[in-house]
mmCIF file of C-alpha atoms in Angstrom:
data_model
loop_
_atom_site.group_PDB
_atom_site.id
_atom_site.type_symbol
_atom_site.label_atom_id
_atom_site.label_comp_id
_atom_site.label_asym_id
_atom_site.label_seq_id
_atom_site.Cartn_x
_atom_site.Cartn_y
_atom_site.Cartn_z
ATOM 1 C CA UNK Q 107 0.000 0.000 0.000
ATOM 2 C CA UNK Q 108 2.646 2.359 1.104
ATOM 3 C CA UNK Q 109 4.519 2.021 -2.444
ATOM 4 C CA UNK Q 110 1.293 2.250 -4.487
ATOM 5 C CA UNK Q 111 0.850 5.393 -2.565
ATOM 6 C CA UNK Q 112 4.636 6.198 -3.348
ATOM 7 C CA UNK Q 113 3.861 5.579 -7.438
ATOM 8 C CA UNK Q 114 0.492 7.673 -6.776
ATOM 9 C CA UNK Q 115 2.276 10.753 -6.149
ATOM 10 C CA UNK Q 116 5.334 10.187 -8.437
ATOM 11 C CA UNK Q 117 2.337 9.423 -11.289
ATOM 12 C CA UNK Q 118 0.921 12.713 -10.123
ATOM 13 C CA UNK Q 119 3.754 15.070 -10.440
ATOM 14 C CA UNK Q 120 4.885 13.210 -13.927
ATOM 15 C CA UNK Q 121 1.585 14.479 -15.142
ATOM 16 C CA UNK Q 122 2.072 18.325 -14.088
ATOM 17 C CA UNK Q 123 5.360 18.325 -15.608
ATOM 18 C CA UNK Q 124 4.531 16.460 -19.133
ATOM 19 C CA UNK Q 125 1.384 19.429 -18.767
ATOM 20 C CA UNK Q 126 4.299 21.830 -18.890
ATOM 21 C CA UNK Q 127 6.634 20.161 -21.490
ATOM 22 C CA UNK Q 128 3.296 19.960 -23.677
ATOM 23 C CA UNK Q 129 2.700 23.925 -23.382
ATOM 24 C CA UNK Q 130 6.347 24.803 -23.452
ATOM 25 C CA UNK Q 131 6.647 23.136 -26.987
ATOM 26 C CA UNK Q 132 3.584 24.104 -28.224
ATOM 27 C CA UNK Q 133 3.647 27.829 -27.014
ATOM 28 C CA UNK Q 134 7.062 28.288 -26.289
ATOM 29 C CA UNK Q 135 7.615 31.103 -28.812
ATOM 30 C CA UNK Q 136 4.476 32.755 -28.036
ATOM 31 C CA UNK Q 137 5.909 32.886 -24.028
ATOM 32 C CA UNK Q 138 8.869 34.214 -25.151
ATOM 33 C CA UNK Q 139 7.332 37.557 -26.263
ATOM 34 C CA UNK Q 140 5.952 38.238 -22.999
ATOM 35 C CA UNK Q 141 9.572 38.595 -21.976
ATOM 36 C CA UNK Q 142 9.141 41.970 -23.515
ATOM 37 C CA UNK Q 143 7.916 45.197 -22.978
ATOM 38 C CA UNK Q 144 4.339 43.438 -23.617
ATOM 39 C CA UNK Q 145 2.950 41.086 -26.005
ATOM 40 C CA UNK Q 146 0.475 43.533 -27.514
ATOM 41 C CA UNK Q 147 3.449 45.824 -28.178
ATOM 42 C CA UNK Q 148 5.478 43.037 -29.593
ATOM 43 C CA UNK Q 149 2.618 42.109 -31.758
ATOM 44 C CA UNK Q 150 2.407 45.609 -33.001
ATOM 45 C CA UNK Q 151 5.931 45.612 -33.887
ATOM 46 C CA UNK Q 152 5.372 42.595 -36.308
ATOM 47 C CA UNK Q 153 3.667 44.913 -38.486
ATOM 48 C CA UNK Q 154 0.200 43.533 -37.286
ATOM 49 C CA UNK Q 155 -2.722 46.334 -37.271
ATOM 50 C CA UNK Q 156 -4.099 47.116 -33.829
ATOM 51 C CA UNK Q 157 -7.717 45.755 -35.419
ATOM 52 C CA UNK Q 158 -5.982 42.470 -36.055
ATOM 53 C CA UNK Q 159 -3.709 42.099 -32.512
ATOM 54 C CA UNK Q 160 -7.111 43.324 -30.489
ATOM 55 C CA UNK Q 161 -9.132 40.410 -32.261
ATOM 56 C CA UNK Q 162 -6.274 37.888 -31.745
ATOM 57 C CA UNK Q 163 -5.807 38.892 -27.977
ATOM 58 C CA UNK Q 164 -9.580 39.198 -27.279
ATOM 59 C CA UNK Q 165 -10.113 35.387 -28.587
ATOM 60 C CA UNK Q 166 -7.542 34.333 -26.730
ATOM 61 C CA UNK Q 167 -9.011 36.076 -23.536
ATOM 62 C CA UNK Q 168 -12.585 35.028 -24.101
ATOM 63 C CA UNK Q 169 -12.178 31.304 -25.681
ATOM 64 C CA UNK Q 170 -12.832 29.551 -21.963
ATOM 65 C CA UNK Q 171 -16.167 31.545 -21.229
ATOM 66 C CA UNK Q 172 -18.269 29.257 -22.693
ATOM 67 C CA UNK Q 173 -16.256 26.935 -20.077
ATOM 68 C CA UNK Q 174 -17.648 28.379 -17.482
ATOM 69 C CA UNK Q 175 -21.189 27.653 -17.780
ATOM 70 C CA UNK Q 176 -20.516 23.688 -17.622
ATOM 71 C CA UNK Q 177 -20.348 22.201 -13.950
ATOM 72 C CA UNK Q 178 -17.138 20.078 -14.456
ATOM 73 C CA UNK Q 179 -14.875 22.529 -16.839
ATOM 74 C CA UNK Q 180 -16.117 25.600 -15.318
ATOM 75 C CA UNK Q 181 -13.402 25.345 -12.698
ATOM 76 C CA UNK Q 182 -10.560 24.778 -15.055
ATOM 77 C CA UNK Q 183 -11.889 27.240 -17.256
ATOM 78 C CA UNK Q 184 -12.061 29.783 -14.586
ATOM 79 C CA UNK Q 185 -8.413 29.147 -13.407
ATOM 80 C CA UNK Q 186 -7.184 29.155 -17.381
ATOM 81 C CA UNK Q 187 -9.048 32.545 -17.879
ATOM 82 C CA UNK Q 188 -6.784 34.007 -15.023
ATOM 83 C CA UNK Q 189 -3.803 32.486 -16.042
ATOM 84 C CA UNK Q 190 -4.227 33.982 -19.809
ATOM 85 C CA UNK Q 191 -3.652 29.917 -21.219
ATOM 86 C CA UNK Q 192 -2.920 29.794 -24.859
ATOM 87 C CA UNK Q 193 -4.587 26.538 -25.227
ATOM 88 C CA UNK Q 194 -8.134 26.648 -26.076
ATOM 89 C CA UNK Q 195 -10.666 24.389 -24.416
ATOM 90 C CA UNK Q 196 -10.552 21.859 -27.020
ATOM 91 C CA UNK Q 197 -6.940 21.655 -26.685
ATOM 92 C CA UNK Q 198 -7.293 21.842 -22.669
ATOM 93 C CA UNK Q 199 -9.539 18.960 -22.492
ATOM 94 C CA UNK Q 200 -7.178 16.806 -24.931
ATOM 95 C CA UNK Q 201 -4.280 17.533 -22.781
ATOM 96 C CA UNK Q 202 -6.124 15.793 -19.908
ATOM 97 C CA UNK Q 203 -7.530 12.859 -21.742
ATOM 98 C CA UNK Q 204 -3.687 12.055 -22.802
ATOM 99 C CA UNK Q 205 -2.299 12.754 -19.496
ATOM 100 C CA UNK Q 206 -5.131 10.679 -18.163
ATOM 101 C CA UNK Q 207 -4.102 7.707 -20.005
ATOM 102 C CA UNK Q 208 -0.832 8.036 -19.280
ATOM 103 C CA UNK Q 209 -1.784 7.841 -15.912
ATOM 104 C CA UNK Q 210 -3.549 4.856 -16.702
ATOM 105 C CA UNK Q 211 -0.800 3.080 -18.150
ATOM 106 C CA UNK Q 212 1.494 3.770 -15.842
ATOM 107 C CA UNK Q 213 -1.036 2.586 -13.408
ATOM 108 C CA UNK Q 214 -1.150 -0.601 -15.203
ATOM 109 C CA UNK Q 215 2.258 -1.152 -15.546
ATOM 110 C CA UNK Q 216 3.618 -0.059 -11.746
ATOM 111 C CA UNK Q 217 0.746 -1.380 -9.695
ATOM 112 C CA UNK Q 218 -1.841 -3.848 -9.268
ATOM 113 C CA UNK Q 219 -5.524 -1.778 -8.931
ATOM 114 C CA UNK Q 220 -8.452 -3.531 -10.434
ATOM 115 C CA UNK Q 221 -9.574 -1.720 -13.251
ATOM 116 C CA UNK Q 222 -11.975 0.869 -12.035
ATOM 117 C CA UNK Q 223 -10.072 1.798 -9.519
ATOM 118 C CA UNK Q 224 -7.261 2.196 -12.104
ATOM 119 C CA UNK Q 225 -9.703 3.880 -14.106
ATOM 120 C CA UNK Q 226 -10.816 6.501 -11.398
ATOM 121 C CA UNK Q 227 -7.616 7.312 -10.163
ATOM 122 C CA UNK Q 228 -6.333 7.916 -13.919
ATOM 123 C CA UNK Q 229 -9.159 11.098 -14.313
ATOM 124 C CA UNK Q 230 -8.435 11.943 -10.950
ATOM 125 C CA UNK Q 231 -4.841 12.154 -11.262
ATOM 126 C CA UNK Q 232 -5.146 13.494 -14.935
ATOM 127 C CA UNK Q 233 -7.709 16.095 -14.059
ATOM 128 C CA UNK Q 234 -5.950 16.759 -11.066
ATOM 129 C CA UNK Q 235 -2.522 17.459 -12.559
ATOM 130 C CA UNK Q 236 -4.316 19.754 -15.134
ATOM 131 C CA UNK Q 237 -5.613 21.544 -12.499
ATOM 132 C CA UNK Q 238 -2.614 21.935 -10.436
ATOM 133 C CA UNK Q 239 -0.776 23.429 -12.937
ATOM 134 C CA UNK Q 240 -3.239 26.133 -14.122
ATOM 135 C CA UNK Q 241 -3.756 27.078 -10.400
ATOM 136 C CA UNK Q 242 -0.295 27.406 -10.100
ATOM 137 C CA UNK Q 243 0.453 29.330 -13.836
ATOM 138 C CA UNK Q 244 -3.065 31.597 -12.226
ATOM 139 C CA UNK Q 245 -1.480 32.320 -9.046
ATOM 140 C CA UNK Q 246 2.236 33.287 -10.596
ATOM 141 C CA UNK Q 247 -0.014 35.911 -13.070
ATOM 142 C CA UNK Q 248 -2.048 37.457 -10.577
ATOM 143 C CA UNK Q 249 0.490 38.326 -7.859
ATOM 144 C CA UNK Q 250 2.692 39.380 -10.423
ATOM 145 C CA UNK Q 251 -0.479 41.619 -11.811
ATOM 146 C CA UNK Q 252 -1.135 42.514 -7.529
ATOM 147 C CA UNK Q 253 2.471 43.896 -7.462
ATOM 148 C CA UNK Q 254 2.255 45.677 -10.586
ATOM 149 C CA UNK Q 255 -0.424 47.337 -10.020
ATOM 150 C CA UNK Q 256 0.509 50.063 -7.730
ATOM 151 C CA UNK Q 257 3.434 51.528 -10.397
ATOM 152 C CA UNK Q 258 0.471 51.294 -13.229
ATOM 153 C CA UNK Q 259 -2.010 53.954 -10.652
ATOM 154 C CA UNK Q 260 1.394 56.218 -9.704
ATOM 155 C CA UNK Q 261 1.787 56.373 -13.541
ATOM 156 C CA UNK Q 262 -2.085 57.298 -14.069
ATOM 157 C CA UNK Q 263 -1.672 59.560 -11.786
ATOM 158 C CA UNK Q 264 1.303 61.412 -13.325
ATOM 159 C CA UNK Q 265 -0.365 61.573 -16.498
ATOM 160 C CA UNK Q 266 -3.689 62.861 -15.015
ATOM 161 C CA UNK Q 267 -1.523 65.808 -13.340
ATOM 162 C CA UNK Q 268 -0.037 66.541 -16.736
ATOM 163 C CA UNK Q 269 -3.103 67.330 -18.022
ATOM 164 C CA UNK Q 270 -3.838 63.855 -19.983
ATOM 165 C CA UNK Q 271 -7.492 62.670 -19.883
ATOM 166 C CA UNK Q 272 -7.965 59.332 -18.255
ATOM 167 C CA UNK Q 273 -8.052 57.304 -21.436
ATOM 168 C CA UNK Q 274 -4.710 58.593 -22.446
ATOM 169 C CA UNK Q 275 -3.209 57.395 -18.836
ATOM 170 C CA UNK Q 276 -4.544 54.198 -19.453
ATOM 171 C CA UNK Q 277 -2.690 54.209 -23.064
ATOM 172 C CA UNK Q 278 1.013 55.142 -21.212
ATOM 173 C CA UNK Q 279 0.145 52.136 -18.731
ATOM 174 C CA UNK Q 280 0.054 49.900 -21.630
ATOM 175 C CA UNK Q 281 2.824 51.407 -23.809
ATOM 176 C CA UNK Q 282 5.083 51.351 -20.317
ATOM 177 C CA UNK Q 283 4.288 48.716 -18.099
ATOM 178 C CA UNK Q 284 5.008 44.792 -18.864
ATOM 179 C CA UNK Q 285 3.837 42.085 -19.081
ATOM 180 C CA UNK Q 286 0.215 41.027 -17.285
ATOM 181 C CA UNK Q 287 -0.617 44.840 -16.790
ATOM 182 C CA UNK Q 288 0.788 46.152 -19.935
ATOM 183 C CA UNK Q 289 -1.579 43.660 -22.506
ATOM 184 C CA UNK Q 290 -4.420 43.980 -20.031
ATOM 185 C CA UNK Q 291 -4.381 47.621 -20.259
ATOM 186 C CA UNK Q 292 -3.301 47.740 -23.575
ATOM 187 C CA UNK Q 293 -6.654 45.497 -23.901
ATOM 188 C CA UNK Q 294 -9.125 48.644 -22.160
ATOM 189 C CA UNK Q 295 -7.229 50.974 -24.931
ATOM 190 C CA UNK Q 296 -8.391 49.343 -27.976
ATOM 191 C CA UNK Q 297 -12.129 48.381 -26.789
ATOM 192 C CA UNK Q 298 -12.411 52.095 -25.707
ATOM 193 C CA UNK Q 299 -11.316 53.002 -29.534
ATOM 194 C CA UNK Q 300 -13.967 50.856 -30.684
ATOM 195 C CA UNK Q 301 -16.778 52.276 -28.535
ATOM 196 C CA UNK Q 302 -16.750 50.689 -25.229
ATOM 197 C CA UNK Q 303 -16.787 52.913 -22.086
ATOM 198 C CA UNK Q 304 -13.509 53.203 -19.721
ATOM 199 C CA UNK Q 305 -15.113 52.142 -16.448
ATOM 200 C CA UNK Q 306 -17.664 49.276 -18.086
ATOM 201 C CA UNK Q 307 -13.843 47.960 -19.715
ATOM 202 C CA UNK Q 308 -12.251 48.050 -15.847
ATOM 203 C CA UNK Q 309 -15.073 46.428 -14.504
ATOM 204 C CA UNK Q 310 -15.033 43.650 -17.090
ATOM 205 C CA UNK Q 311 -11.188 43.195 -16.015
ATOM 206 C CA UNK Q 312 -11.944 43.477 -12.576
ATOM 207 C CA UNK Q 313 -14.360 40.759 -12.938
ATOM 208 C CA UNK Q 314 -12.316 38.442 -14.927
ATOM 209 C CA UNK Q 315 -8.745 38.924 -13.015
ATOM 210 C CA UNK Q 316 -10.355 38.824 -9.529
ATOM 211 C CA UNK Q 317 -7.552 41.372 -7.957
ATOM 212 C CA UNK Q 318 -9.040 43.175 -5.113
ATOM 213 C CA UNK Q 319 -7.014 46.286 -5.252
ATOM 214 C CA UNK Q 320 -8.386 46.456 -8.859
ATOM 215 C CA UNK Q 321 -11.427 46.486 -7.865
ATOM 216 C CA UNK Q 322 -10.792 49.587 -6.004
ATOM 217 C CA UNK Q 323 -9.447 50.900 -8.579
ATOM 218 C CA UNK Q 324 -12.480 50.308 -10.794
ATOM 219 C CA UNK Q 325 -15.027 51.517 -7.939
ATOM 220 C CA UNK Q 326 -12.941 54.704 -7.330
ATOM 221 C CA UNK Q 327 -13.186 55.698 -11.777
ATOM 222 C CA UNK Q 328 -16.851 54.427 -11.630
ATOM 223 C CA UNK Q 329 -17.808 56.802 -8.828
ATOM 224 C CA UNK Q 330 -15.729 59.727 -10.446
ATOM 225 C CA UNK Q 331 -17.532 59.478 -13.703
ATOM 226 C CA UNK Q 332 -20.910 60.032 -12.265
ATOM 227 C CA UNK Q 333 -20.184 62.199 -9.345
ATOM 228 C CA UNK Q 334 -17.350 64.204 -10.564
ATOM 229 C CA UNK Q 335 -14.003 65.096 -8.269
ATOM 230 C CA UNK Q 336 -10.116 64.938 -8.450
ATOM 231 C CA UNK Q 337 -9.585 61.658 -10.174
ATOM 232 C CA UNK Q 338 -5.590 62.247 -9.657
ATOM 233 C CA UNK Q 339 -6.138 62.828 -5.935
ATOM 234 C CA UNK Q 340 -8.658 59.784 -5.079
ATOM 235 C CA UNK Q 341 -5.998 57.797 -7.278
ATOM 236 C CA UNK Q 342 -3.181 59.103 -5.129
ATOM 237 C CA UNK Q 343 -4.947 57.546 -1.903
ATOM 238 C CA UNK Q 344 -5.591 54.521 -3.434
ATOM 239 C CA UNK Q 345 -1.647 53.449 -4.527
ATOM 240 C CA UNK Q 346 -0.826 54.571 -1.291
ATOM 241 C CA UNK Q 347 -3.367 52.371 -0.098
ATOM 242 C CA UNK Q 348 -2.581 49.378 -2.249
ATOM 243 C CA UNK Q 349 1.493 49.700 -1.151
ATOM 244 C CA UNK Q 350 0.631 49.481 2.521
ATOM 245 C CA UNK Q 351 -1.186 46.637 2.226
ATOM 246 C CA UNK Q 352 1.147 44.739 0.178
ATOM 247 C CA UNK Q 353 3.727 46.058 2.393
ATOM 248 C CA UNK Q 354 1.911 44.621 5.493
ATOM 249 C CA UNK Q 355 1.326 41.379 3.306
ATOM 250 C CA UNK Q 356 5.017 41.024 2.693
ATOM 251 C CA UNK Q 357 5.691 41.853 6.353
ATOM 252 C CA UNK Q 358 3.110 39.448 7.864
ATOM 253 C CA UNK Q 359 5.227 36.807 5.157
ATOM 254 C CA UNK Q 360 8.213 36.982 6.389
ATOM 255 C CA UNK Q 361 6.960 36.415 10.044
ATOM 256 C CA UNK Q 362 4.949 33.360 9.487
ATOM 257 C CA UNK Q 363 7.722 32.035 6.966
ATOM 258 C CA UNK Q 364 9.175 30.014 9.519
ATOM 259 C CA UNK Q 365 6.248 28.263 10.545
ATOM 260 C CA UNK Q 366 5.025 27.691 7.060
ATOM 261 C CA UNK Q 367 8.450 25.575 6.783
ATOM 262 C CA UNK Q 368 8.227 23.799 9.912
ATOM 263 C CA UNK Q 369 4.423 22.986 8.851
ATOM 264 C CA UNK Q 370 5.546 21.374 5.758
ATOM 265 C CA UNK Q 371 8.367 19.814 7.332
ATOM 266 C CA UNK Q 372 6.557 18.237 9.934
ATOM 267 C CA UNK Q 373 3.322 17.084 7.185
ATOM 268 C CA UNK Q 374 5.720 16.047 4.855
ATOM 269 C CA UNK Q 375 8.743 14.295 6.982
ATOM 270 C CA UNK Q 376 6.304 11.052 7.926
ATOM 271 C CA UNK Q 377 5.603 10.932 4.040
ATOM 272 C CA UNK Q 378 9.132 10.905 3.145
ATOM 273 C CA UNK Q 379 10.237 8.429 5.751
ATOM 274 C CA UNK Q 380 7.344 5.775 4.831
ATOM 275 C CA UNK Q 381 8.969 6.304 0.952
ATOM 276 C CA UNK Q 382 12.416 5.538 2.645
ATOM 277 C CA UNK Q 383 11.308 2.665 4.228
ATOM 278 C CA UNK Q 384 9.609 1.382 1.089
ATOM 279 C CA UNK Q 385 12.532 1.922 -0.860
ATOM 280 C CA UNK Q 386 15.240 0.573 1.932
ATOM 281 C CA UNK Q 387 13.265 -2.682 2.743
ATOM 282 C CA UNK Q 388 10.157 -3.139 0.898
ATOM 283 C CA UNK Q 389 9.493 -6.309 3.487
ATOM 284 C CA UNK Q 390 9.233 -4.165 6.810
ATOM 285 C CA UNK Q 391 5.075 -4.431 6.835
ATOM 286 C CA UNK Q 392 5.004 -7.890 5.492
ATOM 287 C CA UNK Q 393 5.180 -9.381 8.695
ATOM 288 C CA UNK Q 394 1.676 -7.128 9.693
ATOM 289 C CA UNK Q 395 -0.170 -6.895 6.173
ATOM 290 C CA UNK Q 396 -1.703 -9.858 6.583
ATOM 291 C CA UNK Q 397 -3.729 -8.851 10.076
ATOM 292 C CA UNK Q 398 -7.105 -7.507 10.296
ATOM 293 C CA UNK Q 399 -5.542 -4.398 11.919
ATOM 294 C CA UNK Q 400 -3.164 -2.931 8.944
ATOM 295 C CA UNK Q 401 -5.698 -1.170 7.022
ATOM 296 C CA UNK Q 402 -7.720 0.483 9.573
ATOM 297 C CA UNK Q 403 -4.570 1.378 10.851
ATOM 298 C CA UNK Q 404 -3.595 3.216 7.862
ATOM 299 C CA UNK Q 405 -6.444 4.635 7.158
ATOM 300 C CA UNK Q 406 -6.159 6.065 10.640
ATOM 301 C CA UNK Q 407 -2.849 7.150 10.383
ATOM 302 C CA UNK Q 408 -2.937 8.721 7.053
ATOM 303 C CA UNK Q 409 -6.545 10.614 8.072
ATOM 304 C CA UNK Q 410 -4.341 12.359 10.882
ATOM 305 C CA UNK Q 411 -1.823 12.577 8.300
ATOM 306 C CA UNK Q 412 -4.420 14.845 6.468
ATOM 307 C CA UNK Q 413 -5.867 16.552 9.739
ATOM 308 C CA UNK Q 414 -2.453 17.656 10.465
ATOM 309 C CA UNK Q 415 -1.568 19.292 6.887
ATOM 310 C CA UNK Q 416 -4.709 21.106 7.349
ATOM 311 C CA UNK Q 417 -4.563 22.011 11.076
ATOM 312 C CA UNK Q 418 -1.114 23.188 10.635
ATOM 313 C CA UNK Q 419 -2.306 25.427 7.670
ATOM 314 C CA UNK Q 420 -4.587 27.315 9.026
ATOM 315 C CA UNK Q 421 -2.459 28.423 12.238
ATOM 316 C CA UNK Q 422 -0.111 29.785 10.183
ATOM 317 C CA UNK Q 423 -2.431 31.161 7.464
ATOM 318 C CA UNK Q 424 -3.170 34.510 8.596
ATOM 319 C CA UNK Q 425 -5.638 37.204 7.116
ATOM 320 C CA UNK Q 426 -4.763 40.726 6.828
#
């Protein structure tokens, strides 16, 4: 039991990585660009007209909406959204079927399951892995957007004190900031110049990237453009705002960094000790298998397992 477990989790990270592989080879060069100044700006600079890059990049932001109305891909499709994936669903949805069966042949060939079993744990660890990885490519693209964001309202703020209108700040953000803010921005600019309003555009962002200090941002234009006031003054508050919260999130970070470590040390030391012992002598539980008490046992021991990981989680996860 212990190695199946072992071949489990191996299975489980071979999938996220072949994911990876699979993306990096088929989107590698698309990646690359976002290296620079933005995409949308390296588009441009192909020689592409801004009709044709704001119908490219507005596909590739809106292809997993229709995701989102199913039960079972409305969860990937939410993460993949964030995360800006260039696959599209179709694509998405083969990636799991193939990792799923590679799952299920390595199940076949490293372990003895029955055949359902093998079969659940295949889409489990399949749909699992796909999962993983978009939460993970989400997460990387919307603290990077989070930290961002505070340089993009100082520079609105500039260019409002100049004497720019608002839609022109929003055009400097995406001709001067990188890569997520700079496309994203760069996004608001060319639905504006086809007739979309400034604040409907945020709110639309807002909604789709899920940033909270955006959403202050959004709810601070909204109110300006129906009740009037010093746009470059409420925007002033509101980086300040934004960097002392992010400065208090870093802060309150580097405190509980220490017990996040000792957390996963402590969840994941019996793990990698049972894996030791499986690998050292693969006979140590032979001499107990065979009782009535082994499996309870290890379903006991591997439910506290879990209670622990989770306990020790939320003492150290602390909301600010």
């Amino acid at each position: 039991m212990g190695t199946q477990a072992i071949i489990f989790g191996l299975l489980f990270v071979g999938v996220v990585l072949i994911v990876e592989g699979i993306y990096l080879v088929m989107f590698g060069k698309s990646i690359k660009l976002n290296s620079r100044v933005n995409r949308r700006l390296a588009l441009m600079e192909q020689g592409k007209a801004q009709e044709e890059v704001f119908e490219a990049l507005r596909k590739e932001r809106d292809q997993h909406l229709k995701g989102l109305k199913l039960p079972i891909m409305s969860i990937l499709s939410h993460k993949a959204q964030q995360a800006n994936i260039a696959f599209s669903p179709t694509m998405l949805f083969g990636v799991m079927i193939l990792v799923a069966a590679l799952a299920f042949g390595g199940l076949t060939y490293f372990t003895t399951t029955g055949l359902v079993l093998r079969v659940i744990l295949a889409i489990l660890i399949g749909g699992g892995g796909v999962y993983f990885w978009l939460n993970g490519k989400a997460k990387k693209r919307m603290a990077l957007f989070e930290e961002q964001l505070p340089d993009a309202v100082d520079l609105i703020v500039r260019s409002l004190r100049v004497g720019h209108p608002f839609a022109n700040a929003i055009n400097i953000v995406s001709e001067e900031m990188p890569d997520p803010i700079g496309s994203e921005f760069g996004m608001i600019v060319d639905e504006t110049a086809y007739g979309a309003d400034v604040a409907s555009a945020l709110q639309n962002m807002a909604d789709r990237i899920d940033v909270p200090d955006l959403r202050f941002l959004t709810v601070a234009v909204g109110i300006q453009a129906k009740a009037g006031g010093n746009l470059a003054e409420v925007l002033d508050g509101l980086s300040k705002v934004i960097r002392a919260r992010f400065k208090l999130f870093r802060r309150v970070g580097a405190i509980t960094a220490e017990a996040k470590w000792s957390g996963m040390f402590l969840s994941a030391f019996p793990l990698g000790a049972l894996a030791m012992v499986q690998i050292t002598n693969p006979t140590y539980y032979d001499a107990v298998k065979p009782t009535e008490y082994y499996v309870p046992a290890a379903i006991a021991v591997f439910s506290m397992l879990a209670v622990n990981f989770f306990v020790m989680r939320a003492m150290v996860n602390i909301k600010v």
